[in-house]
Amino acid sequence: FMMTMDQYGIDAPAKKFQELFAKSGYKLWHANVQARKNYYDSIFPPQSGSPEFNSHADDIDFQIEADYIGLICPGMPQTANRIADKIGHIMNYGDGVYGGAFVAALYSEAFFESDMLKIVQNALSRIPVESDYSKIVNDVILLYKQYPKDWKAAWKELEDKWANTDMCGAGSSYNIDAKFNGAYIVMGLLYGDGDPFKTMDIATRCGQDSDCNP
C-alpha cells in the first residue's frame, strides 16, 4: 500500500491499491487472499471486501495492516480515517474495516497524547458507536475500571461474553474476528502501564491471533 502511494500518489483510487496488493506475490490468508482472488475476477473495492464477495469480511486482515496509516498521519485522525475507509474495503467490511480504522487512529492520537486511556477513547470516537467493535472495546474499558490491577479477571469476563461470537478459526476455538482481537490489543495497552514488554506480554497471553495483536 505504501508502494502504491509512492508510485501513484496518496489519492490513488482504491482499485490501484488493490491491483498492487493482488500482484504482490507473497502468501495471503482469509480476507486478504479472497480480495486478491476478487481482483482477478474483476471484483473491485468496496465490493471486494463486502460479505457478498468475501466470507471473511469481518476478520482481522485490515486491522493487522493499518498501522502504517496512523504512522503517516501524526495527529491527523480524520485523514487516517479517510485512508482507512478506502484501503479497508479492499478486503474487509463492517467491523473488519472499523478495526483497521481504530488501530490507525490509535497511532495518530498517540503522537500528541500520552494517557493510554485517552488514546483508546479518542481512537474509539473514530468508529460508529453502534458497531460491535465499539461495544467490545467499551467493555474492555469498563472492565479495566472494574479490575484496574487484574487483567486476568477482565480477560475471563470478556471471554465469557464474546469468545463464541462470529467464529472464524477453521473449526477450533481460535478466532480471528477483528473486534475480539482488537479488544486484546486494548487489553494489552491499558494493563501494560506504558511498558512495551508488559504490554506485549499481556496481549500475547490473551490469546487468539497472538502473532499479530502484540
Coordinates of C-alpha atoms in Angstrom, one line a residue:
F1 CA 0.0 0.0 0.0
M2 CA 2.9 2.4 0.7
M3 CA 4.4 1.4 -2.7
T4 CA 1.1 2.4 -4.3
M5 CA 1.2 5.8 -2.6
D6 CA 4.9 6.2 -3.7
Q7 CA 4.1 5.4 -7.3
Y8 CA 0.6 6.8 -7.8
G9 CA 0.1 9.3 -5.0
I10 CA -1.7 9.3 -1.7
D11 CA -5.0 9.8 -3.5
A12 CA -4.7 6.9 -5.9
P13 CA -8.0 5.1 -6.4
A14 CA -8.8 2.1 -4.3
K15 CA -8.7 -0.2 -7.4
K16 CA -5.0 0.7 -7.9
F17 CA -4.2 -0.2 -4.3
Q18 CA -6.0 -3.5 -4.8
E19 CA -4.0 -4.1 -8.0
L20 CA -0.6 -3.8 -6.5
F21 CA -1.8 -5.8 -3.5
A22 CA -3.1 -8.6 -5.7
K23 CA 0.1 -8.7 -7.8
S24 CA 2.4 -8.6 -4.8
G25 CA 3.3 -12.3 -4.9
Y26 CA 3.6 -13.0 -1.2
K27 CA 1.2 -15.5 0.5
L28 CA -2.1 -14.3 1.9
W29 CA -4.9 -15.7 4.0
H30 CA -8.6 -15.3 4.8
A31 CA -10.0 -11.9 3.7
N32 CA -6.7 -10.9 2.1
V33 CA -6.5 -13.9 -0.2
Q34 CA -10.1 -13.5 -1.2
A35 CA -9.5 -9.8 -2.0
R36 CA -6.6 -11.0 -4.3
K37 CA -8.9 -13.5 -6.0
N38 CA -11.6 -10.9 -6.3
Y39 CA -9.2 -8.6 -8.2
Y40 CA -8.6 -11.3 -10.8
D41 CA -12.4 -11.9 -11.0
S42 CA -12.9 -8.2 -11.7
I43 CA -14.5 -7.6 -8.3
F44 CA -13.1 -4.3 -7.0
P45 CA -13.5 -2.2 -3.8
P46 CA -15.7 -1.8 -2.0
Q47 CA -17.4 -4.9 -3.3
S48 CA -14.2 -6.9 -3.0
G49 CA -14.4 -6.6 0.8
S50 CA -18.2 -7.0 1.2
P51 CA -19.8 -10.1 2.7
E52 CA -21.4 -10.9 -0.7
F53 CA -18.0 -11.5 -2.2
N54 CA -15.8 -12.1 0.8
S55 CA -16.9 -14.5 3.6
H56 CA -14.0 -13.3 5.8
A57 CA -15.2 -9.7 5.7
D58 CA -15.1 -9.1 9.5
D59 CA -11.7 -10.9 10.1
I60 CA -8.5 -9.3 11.4
D61 CA -6.8 -8.8 8.0
F62 CA -7.1 -5.0 7.6
Q63 CA -6.6 -4.5 11.3
I64 CA -3.1 -6.0 11.2
E65 CA -2.2 -3.9 8.1
A66 CA -3.4 -0.5 9.2
D67 CA -0.5 0.6 11.5
Y68 CA 1.2 2.5 8.6
I69 CA -1.9 4.7 8.1
G70 CA -1.6 6.1 11.6
L71 CA 2.1 6.5 11.4
I72 CA 1.9 8.7 8.3
C73 CA -1.0 10.7 9.8
P74 CA 0.5 12.1 13.0
G75 CA -2.2 13.9 15.0
M76 CA -4.5 13.7 11.9
P77 CA -7.1 11.1 12.8
Q78 CA -9.6 12.4 10.3
T79 CA -7.1 11.9 7.5
A80 CA -6.3 8.5 8.8
N81 CA -10.0 7.6 8.9
R82 CA -10.4 8.6 5.2
I83 CA -7.4 6.5 4.1
A84 CA -8.6 3.6 6.2
D85 CA -12.1 3.7 4.7
K86 CA -10.6 3.4 1.2
I87 CA -8.0 0.7 1.9
G88 CA -10.0 -1.3 4.4
H89 CA -12.8 -2.0 1.9
I90 CA -10.4 -3.8 -0.4
M91 CA -10.5 -6.9 1.8
N92 CA -12.9 -6.1 4.7
Y93 CA -16.3 -4.7 5.7
G94 CA -18.1 -3.5 8.8
D95 CA -16.1 -4.4 11.9
G96 CA -13.3 -5.6 9.7
V97 CA -12.8 -2.1 8.4
Y98 CA -13.5 -0.4 11.8
G99 CA -10.7 -2.5 13.3
G100 CA -8.2 -1.0 10.9
A101 CA -9.6 2.5 11.3
F102 CA -9.4 2.1 15.1
V103 CA -5.7 0.9 15.1
A104 CA -4.7 3.6 12.7
A105 CA -6.4 6.2 15.0
L106 CA -4.5 4.8 18.0
Y107 CA -1.2 5.6 16.3
S108 CA -2.4 9.0 15.1
E109 CA -3.7 10.0 18.5
A110 CA -0.5 8.8 20.3
F111 CA 1.7 11.4 18.7
F112 CA 0.1 14.1 20.9
E113 CA -1.4 12.2 23.8
S114 CA 0.4 10.1 26.4
D115 CA -2.5 9.0 28.6
M116 CA -3.3 5.5 27.2
L117 CA -7.0 5.5 28.3
K118 CA -7.5 8.8 26.5
I119 CA -5.7 7.5 23.4
V120 CA -8.1 4.5 23.3
Q121 CA -11.2 6.6 23.9
N122 CA -10.2 9.2 21.3
A123 CA -9.5 6.4 18.7
L124 CA -12.8 4.8 19.6
S125 CA -14.6 8.0 18.7
R126 CA -13.5 7.4 15.0
I127 CA -15.7 4.4 14.5
P128 CA -19.5 4.0 14.8
V129 CA -20.7 3.8 18.4
E130 CA -23.4 1.3 17.4
S131 CA -20.9 -1.2 16.0
D132 CA -20.0 -4.4 17.8
Y133 CA -16.3 -3.3 17.6
S134 CA -17.1 -0.2 19.6
K135 CA -19.1 -2.2 22.1
I136 CA -16.4 -4.7 22.8
V137 CA -13.7 -2.1 23.3
N138 CA -16.0 -0.2 25.6
D139 CA -16.4 -3.4 27.5
V140 CA -12.6 -3.6 27.9
I141 CA -12.6 0.0 29.2
L142 CA -15.3 -0.8 31.8
L143 CA -13.6 -4.0 32.9
Y144 CA -10.3 -2.1 33.2
K145 CA -12.0 0.4 35.5
Q146 CA -13.6 -2.5 37.5
Y147 CA -10.4 -4.5 37.7
P148 CA -7.6 -1.9 37.4
K149 CA -4.9 -4.3 38.7
D150 CA -6.2 -7.7 37.5
W151 CA -6.2 -8.2 33.7
K152 CA -6.9 -11.9 34.1
A153 CA -10.3 -11.2 35.7
A154 CA -11.1 -8.8 32.9
W155 CA -10.0 -11.3 30.3
K156 CA -12.2 -14.0 31.8
E157 CA -15.3 -11.8 31.7
L158 CA -14.6 -10.7 28.2
E159 CA -14.1 -14.4 27.1
D160 CA -17.3 -15.4 28.7
K161 CA -19.3 -12.7 26.9
W162 CA -17.6 -12.6 23.4
A163 CA -15.5 -15.7 22.7
N164 CA -18.1 -17.6 20.8
T165 CA -19.4 -14.8 18.6
D166 CA -18.5 -14.6 14.9
M167 CA -16.1 -17.5 15.0
C168 CA -13.6 -17.8 12.2
G169 CA -10.9 -20.3 13.0
A170 CA -11.1 -23.4 11.0
G171 CA -13.4 -25.3 13.4
S172 CA -11.4 -24.6 16.6
S173 CA -11.6 -22.1 19.5
Y174 CA -9.1 -20.0 17.6
N175 CA -10.8 -16.8 16.5
I176 CA -9.5 -14.2 14.0
D177 CA -12.6 -12.0 14.2
A178 CA -11.4 -8.3 14.2
K179 CA -13.3 -7.0 17.2
F180 CA -12.3 -9.8 19.5
N181 CA -8.7 -9.5 18.7
G182 CA -8.9 -5.7 18.8
A183 CA -10.2 -6.0 22.3
Y184 CA -7.0 -7.9 23.2
I185 CA -4.9 -5.1 21.7
V186 CA -6.7 -2.7 24.0
M187 CA -6.3 -5.1 27.0
G188 CA -2.5 -5.0 26.5
L189 CA -2.4 -1.2 26.1
L190 CA -4.5 -0.5 29.2
Y191 CA -2.9 -3.0 31.5
G192 CA 0.6 -2.6 30.2
D193 CA 1.3 0.5 32.2
G194 CA 3.2 2.1 29.4
D195 CA 5.9 -0.7 29.4
P196 CA 6.3 -2.2 25.9
F197 CA 7.3 -5.6 27.2
K198 CA 4.4 -5.9 29.7
T199 CA 2.0 -4.6 27.0
M200 CA 3.1 -7.2 24.5
D201 CA 3.2 -9.9 27.2
I202 CA -0.4 -9.3 28.2
A203 CA -1.6 -9.0 24.6
T204 CA 0.1 -12.3 23.8
R205 CA -1.3 -14.2 26.8
C206 CA -4.8 -13.1 26.0
G207 CA -4.6 -15.5 23.1
Q208 CA -6.3 -15.7 19.7
D209 CA -4.3 -14.0 16.9
S210 CA -1.3 -13.6 19.2
D211 CA 1.3 -13.3 16.4
C212 CA -0.4 -10.0 15.4
N213 CA -2.2 -8.5 18.4
P214 CA 1.0 -7.8 20.4

